[in-house]
Amino acid sequence: MLDAAIKTQLQTYFERIVHPIQLVASLDDGEKSREMLALLEDIAAQSPKITLTRNGTDARKPSFAIERAGTDVSVSFAGLPMGHEFTSLILALLQVGGNPPKESAETIKQIEAIEGEYHFETYFSLSCQNCPDVVQALNLMSVINPRIHHIAIDGALFQDEVEARKVMAVPAVFLNGELFAQGRLGLEQLLAKIDTGASVRAAEKLKDKPPFDVLVVGGGPAGAAAAIYAARKGINTGVVAERFGGQVLDTMAIENFISVKHTEGPKMAAALEQHVKEYDVDIMNLQTAVELIPASQPNGLAQVRLASGVTLSARTVVLSTGARWRQMNVPGEDQYRNKGVAYCPHCDGPLFKGKRVAVIGGGNSGVEAAIDLAGIVAHVTLIEFDSQLRADAVLQDKLRSLPNVRIIVSALTTEVHGDGDKVTALSYNDRTNDTTHRVDLEGVFVQIGLLPNTEWLKGAIKLSPRGEIEIDRRGETSAHGVFAAGDATISPYKQIVIAMGDGATAALSAFDCLIRQAPPAASQAA
């Protein structure tokens, strides 16, 4: 099951195991059970502290539990945790085996203090780059707190469960049998949902912070670059972000970042955060900015008000709030979000195996999505508003070669239909003759570009007609001391490498602005 190189790596990793652990397999006579048994045998053979038994009684087969001998500490997997989830498996083995987690003492204490019984079930797909964060966070919580239980389930392998529970997007987390969360969530976000007092405590910590020299709003590539360049100047730097990594967390493959031939979004996001943490930067996660109040005078303080009610002050501000997937804004889209309307073909595509789906958008993202889905689903209908596809020629050639794809151009999607629980069809208007048509299907994947996260800035700084932040060549906005970078701005090319350069420019410009100001004390005395 595992090749020699991986086995050698596992032997090195497993030297960190402190407590004996047991793999308890629940198997049947199927092919997947045979594959699981081969995987577990390979794992057990790499360490004398790991044993394997086949006397598991879980109704889901194939599945297995990882148990710390003589304790209640365990995590479980239903299905083969390969692909993106192989890392989740290795981490679970190490953590159940007593290898200490890398989380802060404060976070571990918070998990230990959670009271009550929690039974979590997470449905994932092996191609989902967002799922491991959720799986690993809940696994860690179940290792630290024995009152928390978790099983990670391969949705593609347990299709009956997926359909019965109406799971049409992953990761999907159920708590005590009820839907708890969908989409990418990190440990901090999960803790905030479980520990309802966490947000209040976080706000208390923020409310008395002194003014920053540079406050970066947004934690994507632009924000990370800005924070690093500011911190390297030795000035008081803070980052406030809803989630560190931004849209990069939702990016599958990155192949055009100079000097890095290939990486994946979550891996890059983790590296960005780790790099920022090497400097004296105050990172404030899970915080949403709702209002910007620019300084009323050149040497004054700008203010950023957060959804928690806390207001942060800064001598300069760098806005790097990024962008999000653009919606169609048609009837039925919101109603059937995660019930057939999806935005990540890599994550949710396996849940539509053997079904009929549509992809909205004929650019590179849309055509790539259609190509990927065509290998999983029964049929793909690609709908493009323009009179021709806009994707690269090589992608168009590949798409047209696929037998289970239909391409419709000059078409405007007008409605998503459903039966109350899931998508059943969509309607589109043929722009060449103004006729309406209906396509019966089970899924709609929207790939029509990006929308800047700037609604909260209206009235505070100048925005373009598209809602993008207008900046000059130094990255400065219409408000003195307020700079911006990345996908939220009028920068014409929405690329990671360009966002990082924009972030560096904005931070250096902010520093230049600061050194030309009077020192805070002198300014106040004047």
Short mmCIF file of N, CA and C in Angstrom, two decimals, residues 215-218 222 292 304 317-322 456-457 461 469 477 482-486 488-489 506:
data_model
loop_
_atom_site.label_atom_id
_atom_site.label_comp_id
_atom_site.label_asym_id
_atom_site.label_seq_id
_atom_site.Cartn_x
_atom_site.Cartn_y
_atom_site.Cartn_z
N LEU A 215 -1.43 49.26 11.06
CA LEU A 215 -2.44 48.24 11.28
C LEU A 215 -2.84 47.68 9.91
N VAL A 216 -2.58 46.40 9.69
CA VAL A 216 -2.92 45.74 8.44
C VAL A 216 -4.27 45.06 8.61
N VAL A 217 -5.20 45.34 7.72
CA VAL A 217 -6.53 44.73 7.77
C VAL A 217 -6.61 43.69 6.65
N GLY A 218 -6.58 42.41 7.02
CA GLY A 218 -6.59 41.33 6.04
C GLY A 218 -5.33 40.50 6.15
N ALA A 222 -1.16 39.68 0.40
CA ALA A 222 -0.84 41.10 0.48
C ALA A 222 -0.67 41.54 1.93
N LEU A 292 -14.10 51.97 8.70
CA LEU A 292 -12.83 52.70 8.73
C LEU A 292 -13.12 54.17 8.94
N VAL A 304 -10.20 51.71 13.17
CA VAL A 304 -10.87 50.58 12.52
C VAL A 304 -11.79 49.94 13.54
N VAL A 317 -2.71 52.78 8.14
CA VAL A 317 -3.48 51.55 7.92
C VAL A 317 -3.17 51.01 6.53
N VAL A 318 -3.03 49.69 6.43
CA VAL A 318 -2.91 49.01 5.14
C VAL A 318 -4.12 48.11 4.96
N LEU A 319 -4.93 48.38 3.95
CA LEU A 319 -6.13 47.59 3.67
C LEU A 319 -5.78 46.49 2.67
N SER A 320 -5.98 45.24 3.07
CA SER A 320 -5.68 44.12 2.17
C SER A 320 -6.76 43.05 2.37
N THR A 321 -8.00 43.47 2.17
CA THR A 321 -9.13 42.60 2.49
C THR A 321 -9.47 41.61 1.39
N GLY A 322 -8.79 41.68 0.26
CA GLY A 322 -8.95 40.65 -0.76
C GLY A 322 -10.30 40.64 -1.45
N TRP A 456 -17.62 47.63 3.33
CA TRP A 456 -17.52 48.34 4.61
C TRP A 456 -16.72 49.64 4.49
N LEU A 457 -16.10 49.88 3.34
CA LEU A 457 -15.27 51.07 3.15
C LEU A 457 -15.99 52.21 2.43
N ILE A 461 -13.26 55.97 1.90
CA ILE A 461 -12.22 56.20 0.91
C ILE A 461 -12.85 56.06 -0.48
N ILE A 469 -10.65 49.42 -4.39
CA ILE A 469 -10.03 50.57 -3.74
C ILE A 469 -9.10 51.27 -4.72
N THR A 477 -4.35 55.43 -0.67
CA THR A 477 -5.75 55.65 -1.03
C THR A 477 -6.05 57.14 -1.02
N VAL A 482 -3.69 56.06 4.77
CA VAL A 482 -4.39 54.79 4.53
C VAL A 482 -3.93 54.24 3.19
N PHE A 483 -3.36 53.05 3.21
CA PHE A 483 -2.83 52.42 2.02
C PHE A 483 -3.60 51.13 1.75
N ALA A 484 -3.44 50.57 0.56
CA ALA A 484 -4.16 49.35 0.22
C ALA A 484 -3.34 48.50 -0.74
N ALA A 485 -3.64 47.21 -0.76
CA ALA A 485 -2.87 46.28 -1.58
C ALA A 485 -3.68 45.04 -1.91
N GLY A 486 -3.36 44.43 -3.04
CA GLY A 486 -3.92 43.14 -3.38
C GLY A 486 -5.21 43.19 -4.16
N ALA A 488 -8.25 43.57 -3.51
CA ALA A 488 -9.31 44.54 -3.18
C ALA A 488 -9.11 45.86 -3.89
N THR A 489 -7.97 46.04 -4.57
CA THR A 489 -7.64 47.31 -5.18
C THR A 489 -7.83 47.27 -6.70
N ALA A 506 2.88 48.90 -0.12
CA ALA A 506 2.03 49.62 0.82
C ALA A 506 2.70 49.80 2.17
#
